[in-house]
Short mmCIF file of N, CA and C in Angstrom, two decimals:
data_model
loop_
_atom_site.label_atom_id
_atom_site.label_comp_id
_atom_site.label_asym_id
_atom_site.label_seq_id
_atom_site.Cartn_x
_atom_site.Cartn_y
_atom_site.Cartn_z
N MET C 1 12.93 -32.04 25.16
CA MET C 1 13.17 -32.45 26.36
C MET C 1 14.74 -32.24 26.77
N GLY C 2 15.52 -33.08 26.76
CA GLY C 2 16.91 -33.01 27.12
C GLY C 2 17.26 -33.33 28.37
N THR C 3 18.45 -33.15 28.88
CA THR C 3 18.93 -33.39 30.20
C THR C 3 19.32 -32.19 30.86
N TRP C 4 18.88 -32.07 32.13
CA TRP C 4 19.34 -31.03 33.05
C TRP C 4 20.44 -31.66 33.96
N THR C 5 21.34 -30.72 34.39
CA THR C 5 22.37 -31.11 35.47
C THR C 5 22.35 -30.21 36.55
N TYR C 6 22.44 -30.67 37.69
CA TYR C 6 22.37 -29.96 39.03
C TYR C 6 23.67 -30.24 39.94
N SER C 7 24.21 -28.98 40.44
CA SER C 7 25.31 -29.25 41.37
C SER C 7 24.95 -28.76 42.76
N TYR C 8 25.38 -29.38 43.82
CA TYR C 8 25.10 -28.97 45.22
C TYR C 8 26.24 -28.71 45.91
N ASN C 9 26.21 -28.00 46.98
CA ASN C 9 27.27 -27.78 47.97
C ASN C 9 27.31 -28.82 49.09
N ALA C 10 28.27 -28.68 50.04
CA ALA C 10 28.36 -29.75 51.08
C ALA C 10 27.14 -29.66 51.95
N LEU C 11 26.34 -28.49 52.04
CA LEU C 11 25.15 -28.48 52.78
C LEU C 11 23.93 -28.89 52.09
N GLY C 12 24.19 -29.37 50.90
CA GLY C 12 22.91 -29.84 50.06
C GLY C 12 22.24 -28.72 49.38
N LYS C 13 22.83 -27.47 49.41
CA LYS C 13 22.17 -26.33 48.62
C LYS C 13 22.58 -26.39 47.12
N LEU C 14 21.45 -26.16 46.29
CA LEU C 14 21.80 -26.11 44.78
C LEU C 14 22.63 -24.83 44.47
N VAL C 15 23.77 -25.06 43.80
CA VAL C 15 24.69 -24.02 43.52
C VAL C 15 24.70 -23.78 42.01
N SER C 16 24.33 -24.82 41.30
CA SER C 16 24.31 -24.50 39.76
C SER C 16 23.21 -25.52 39.10
N GLN C 17 22.60 -25.08 37.94
CA GLN C 17 21.78 -25.99 37.32
C GLN C 17 22.07 -25.53 35.74
N THR C 18 22.07 -26.61 35.02
CA THR C 18 22.37 -26.35 33.59
C THR C 18 21.18 -27.09 32.83
N ASP C 19 20.46 -26.28 32.11
CA ASP C 19 19.30 -26.70 31.28
C ASP C 19 19.62 -27.59 30.13
N ALA C 20 18.59 -28.09 29.41
CA ALA C 20 18.87 -28.83 28.26
C ALA C 20 19.46 -27.95 27.05
N LYS C 21 19.23 -26.76 27.19
CA LYS C 21 19.97 -25.80 26.07
C LYS C 21 21.20 -25.28 26.40
N GLY C 22 21.82 -25.88 27.59
CA GLY C 22 23.15 -25.42 27.93
C GLY C 22 23.29 -24.20 28.75
N GLN C 23 22.04 -23.62 29.10
CA GLN C 23 22.05 -22.27 30.01
C GLN C 23 22.23 -22.68 31.36
N THR C 24 23.29 -22.01 32.07
CA THR C 24 23.58 -22.32 33.57
C THR C 24 23.17 -21.27 34.32
N SER C 25 22.53 -21.66 35.55
CA SER C 25 22.13 -20.63 36.45
C SER C 25 23.09 -21.05 37.73
N THR C 26 23.60 -19.99 38.50
CA THR C 26 24.37 -20.27 39.66
C THR C 26 23.83 -19.56 40.80
N MET C 27 24.07 -20.07 41.94
CA MET C 27 23.32 -19.61 43.23
C MET C 27 24.54 -19.40 44.30
N VAL C 28 24.42 -18.33 45.13
CA VAL C 28 25.34 -18.09 46.08
C VAL C 28 24.81 -18.02 47.40
N TYR C 29 25.22 -18.45 48.40
CA TYR C 29 24.64 -18.39 49.80
C TYR C 29 25.54 -17.81 50.80
N ASP C 30 24.84 -17.22 51.79
CA ASP C 30 25.70 -16.78 52.98
C ASP C 30 25.93 -17.89 53.91
N LYS C 31 26.51 -17.44 55.13
CA LYS C 31 26.98 -18.40 56.07
C LYS C 31 26.00 -19.17 56.68
N LEU C 32 24.73 -18.52 56.67
CA LEU C 32 23.51 -19.26 57.27
C LEU C 32 22.65 -20.09 56.28
N GLY C 33 23.30 -20.20 55.17
CA GLY C 33 22.54 -21.13 54.18
C GLY C 33 21.54 -20.22 53.30
N ARG C 34 21.31 -18.99 53.53
CA ARG C 34 20.40 -18.17 52.72
C ARG C 34 21.00 -17.76 51.44
N MET C 35 20.10 -17.89 50.32
CA MET C 35 20.50 -17.41 49.00
C MET C 35 20.70 -16.02 49.04
N THR C 36 21.85 -15.64 48.54
CA THR C 36 22.26 -14.04 48.37
C THR C 36 22.28 -13.63 46.95
N GLN C 37 22.53 -14.58 46.00
CA GLN C 37 22.67 -14.16 44.57
C GLN C 37 22.25 -15.35 43.69
N ARG C 38 21.70 -15.01 42.64
CA ARG C 38 21.31 -16.03 41.63
C ARG C 38 21.56 -15.45 40.23
N THR C 39 22.36 -16.15 39.50
CA THR C 39 22.76 -15.43 38.16
C THR C 39 22.21 -16.47 37.18
N GLU C 40 21.33 -15.82 36.12
CA GLU C 40 20.86 -16.58 34.97
C GLU C 40 21.18 -15.81 33.79
N ALA C 41 20.66 -16.46 32.78
CA ALA C 41 20.93 -15.65 31.38
C ALA C 41 20.29 -14.27 31.33
N GLU C 42 19.12 -14.11 31.90
CA GLU C 42 18.55 -12.74 32.20
C GLU C 42 19.18 -11.76 32.93
N GLY C 43 20.08 -12.30 33.75
CA GLY C 43 20.80 -11.17 34.65
C GLY C 43 20.89 -11.94 36.02
N THR C 44 21.21 -10.91 37.06
CA THR C 44 21.53 -11.39 38.39
C THR C 44 20.58 -10.81 39.30
N SER C 45 20.05 -11.54 40.17
CA SER C 45 19.13 -11.23 41.24
C SER C 45 19.88 -11.36 42.55
N THR C 46 19.57 -10.45 43.63
CA THR C 46 20.23 -10.53 44.86
C THR C 46 19.36 -10.32 45.98
N TRP C 47 19.59 -10.94 47.10
CA TRP C 47 18.69 -10.83 48.37
C TRP C 47 19.66 -10.33 49.59
N THR C 48 19.11 -9.34 50.17
CA THR C 48 19.66 -8.84 51.39
C THR C 48 18.56 -9.17 52.57
N TYR C 49 19.11 -9.59 53.75
CA TYR C 49 18.38 -9.85 54.88
C TYR C 49 18.13 -8.98 55.94
N ASP C 50 17.00 -8.93 56.46
CA ASP C 50 16.76 -8.03 57.53
C ASP C 50 17.50 -8.44 58.89
N THR C 51 18.03 -7.60 59.63
CA THR C 51 18.85 -7.88 60.93
C THR C 51 18.00 -7.26 62.14
N LYS C 52 16.90 -6.63 61.91
CA LYS C 52 16.00 -6.01 62.86
C LYS C 52 15.31 -7.32 63.68
N SER C 53 15.08 -6.87 64.93
CA SER C 53 14.35 -7.96 65.85
C SER C 53 13.10 -8.60 65.23
N LYS C 54 12.27 -7.81 64.49
CA LYS C 54 10.99 -8.19 63.98
C LYS C 54 11.12 -9.08 62.66
N GLY C 55 12.09 -8.85 61.85
CA GLY C 55 12.20 -9.66 60.64
C GLY C 55 13.55 -10.42 60.56
N ILE C 56 14.23 -10.59 61.61
CA ILE C 56 15.65 -11.25 61.50
C ILE C 56 15.67 -12.38 60.77
N GLY C 57 16.56 -12.42 59.84
CA GLY C 57 16.76 -13.49 58.95
C GLY C 57 15.92 -13.53 57.71
N LYS C 58 14.94 -12.71 57.53
CA LYS C 58 13.98 -12.65 56.51
C LYS C 58 14.37 -11.63 55.39
N PRO C 59 13.98 -11.84 54.17
CA PRO C 59 14.42 -10.89 53.27
C PRO C 59 14.02 -9.53 53.48
N ALA C 60 14.97 -8.67 53.26
CA ALA C 60 14.61 -7.19 53.44
C ALA C 60 14.39 -6.47 51.99
N VAL C 61 15.37 -6.83 51.24
CA VAL C 61 15.49 -6.23 49.92
C VAL C 61 15.94 -7.48 48.74
N ILE C 62 14.93 -7.28 47.81
CA ILE C 62 15.32 -8.18 46.65
C ILE C 62 15.41 -7.43 45.45
N THR C 63 16.46 -7.63 44.71
CA THR C 63 16.74 -6.79 43.52
C THR C 63 16.91 -7.88 42.38
N GLY C 64 16.51 -7.45 41.10
CA GLY C 64 16.58 -8.48 40.04
C GLY C 64 17.16 -7.71 38.79
N PRO C 65 17.13 -8.44 37.59
CA PRO C 65 17.62 -7.83 36.40
C PRO C 65 16.61 -6.70 36.00
N ASN C 66 17.00 -5.66 35.04
CA ASN C 66 16.14 -4.62 34.66
C ASN C 66 15.68 -3.87 35.66
N GLY C 67 16.31 -3.58 36.68
CA GLY C 67 15.96 -2.54 37.72
C GLY C 67 14.90 -2.98 38.81
N TYR C 68 14.47 -4.19 38.62
CA TYR C 68 13.46 -4.71 39.52
C TYR C 68 13.97 -4.43 41.07
N LYS C 69 13.20 -4.03 41.99
CA LYS C 69 13.63 -4.00 43.42
C LYS C 69 12.33 -4.00 44.32
N LYS C 70 12.38 -4.95 45.27
CA LYS C 70 11.42 -5.00 46.31
C LYS C 70 11.82 -5.00 47.59
N GLU C 71 11.26 -4.14 48.41
CA GLU C 71 11.64 -4.00 49.72
C GLU C 71 10.60 -4.43 50.77
N LEU C 72 10.81 -5.33 51.59
CA LEU C 72 9.91 -5.91 52.61
C LEU C 72 10.09 -5.30 53.97
N SER C 73 8.79 -5.00 54.66
CA SER C 73 8.82 -4.52 55.98
C SER C 73 8.22 -5.55 56.96
N TYR C 74 8.37 -5.66 58.17
CA TYR C 74 7.81 -6.68 58.98
C TYR C 74 6.95 -5.99 60.16
N ASP C 75 5.90 -6.65 60.60
CA ASP C 75 5.20 -6.19 61.74
C ASP C 75 5.92 -6.90 63.09
N ALA C 76 5.33 -6.56 64.17
CA ALA C 76 5.82 -7.05 65.51
C ALA C 76 5.98 -8.57 65.53
N LEU C 77 5.10 -9.27 64.76
CA LEU C 77 5.11 -10.68 64.84
C LEU C 77 5.85 -11.23 63.76
N GLY C 78 6.65 -10.42 63.03
CA GLY C 78 7.65 -10.99 61.90
C GLY C 78 6.83 -11.30 60.66
N ARG C 79 5.67 -10.83 60.57
CA ARG C 79 4.95 -10.98 59.24
C ARG C 79 5.12 -9.81 58.22
N VAL C 80 4.96 -10.09 57.05
CA VAL C 80 5.14 -8.99 56.11
C VAL C 80 4.17 -7.88 56.27
N SER C 81 4.52 -6.60 56.40
CA SER C 81 3.49 -5.61 56.59
C SER C 81 3.42 -4.66 55.56
N SER C 82 4.49 -4.51 54.77
CA SER C 82 4.42 -3.61 53.38
C SER C 82 5.54 -4.14 52.53
N THR C 83 5.18 -3.94 51.27
CA THR C 83 6.08 -4.29 50.24
C THR C 83 6.07 -3.35 49.00
N PRO C 84 6.88 -2.32 49.26
CA PRO C 84 7.00 -1.22 48.29
C PRO C 84 7.73 -1.77 47.04
N ASN C 85 7.36 -1.28 45.86
CA ASN C 85 8.10 -1.96 44.69
C ASN C 85 8.54 -0.81 43.70
N SER C 86 9.97 -0.73 43.49
CA SER C 86 10.34 0.42 42.85
C SER C 86 10.09 0.43 41.34
N GLN C 87 9.75 -0.70 40.71
CA GLN C 87 9.44 -0.87 39.37
C GLN C 87 8.06 -0.20 39.01
N TRP C 88 7.04 -0.35 40.14
CA TRP C 88 5.79 0.08 39.78
C TRP C 88 5.50 1.30 40.67
N ARG C 89 6.38 1.59 41.61
CA ARG C 89 6.11 2.87 42.60
C ARG C 89 4.87 2.73 43.41
N ASP C 90 4.56 1.50 43.75
CA ASP C 90 3.39 1.32 44.74
C ASP C 90 3.75 0.77 45.91
N ILE C 91 2.80 0.77 46.91
CA ILE C 91 3.24 0.19 48.27
C ILE C 91 1.92 -0.82 48.61
N HIS C 92 2.24 -2.04 48.84
CA HIS C 92 1.10 -2.95 49.34
C HIS C 92 1.30 -3.09 50.77
N HIS C 93 0.29 -2.71 51.52
CA HIS C 93 0.34 -2.88 52.91
C HIS C 93 -0.61 -4.29 53.30
N HIS C 94 -0.11 -4.93 54.23
CA HIS C 94 -0.73 -6.15 54.43
C HIS C 94 -1.27 -6.17 56.01
N LYS C 95 -2.59 -6.65 56.10
CA LYS C 95 -3.21 -6.48 57.37
C LYS C 95 -3.55 -7.86 57.84
N TYR C 96 -3.30 -8.35 58.99
CA TYR C 96 -3.73 -9.62 59.52
C TYR C 96 -4.76 -9.56 60.53
N LEU C 97 -5.76 -10.47 60.34
CA LEU C 97 -6.91 -10.45 61.40
C LEU C 97 -6.66 -11.52 62.34
#
């Protein structure tokens, strides 16, 4: 079991956590409070956000350790419309009824 420790910023966002084994994860946020980076023992993940009118404020690109990369596209209503993935080289199209 053990003890976990958590630290938060002035906005109440989690900025670090240390598990019972002493491994620490840290998080970084942009001025809008969206996570832009998370660093863990396995590596660093990053989030880039869409600035287009359909997806404004939503994740556009997510990258992770070991070359993982996911790009998200949005339809006219701001819903995910496709999610290509560089790791598997496929594209998932989403259709809403």
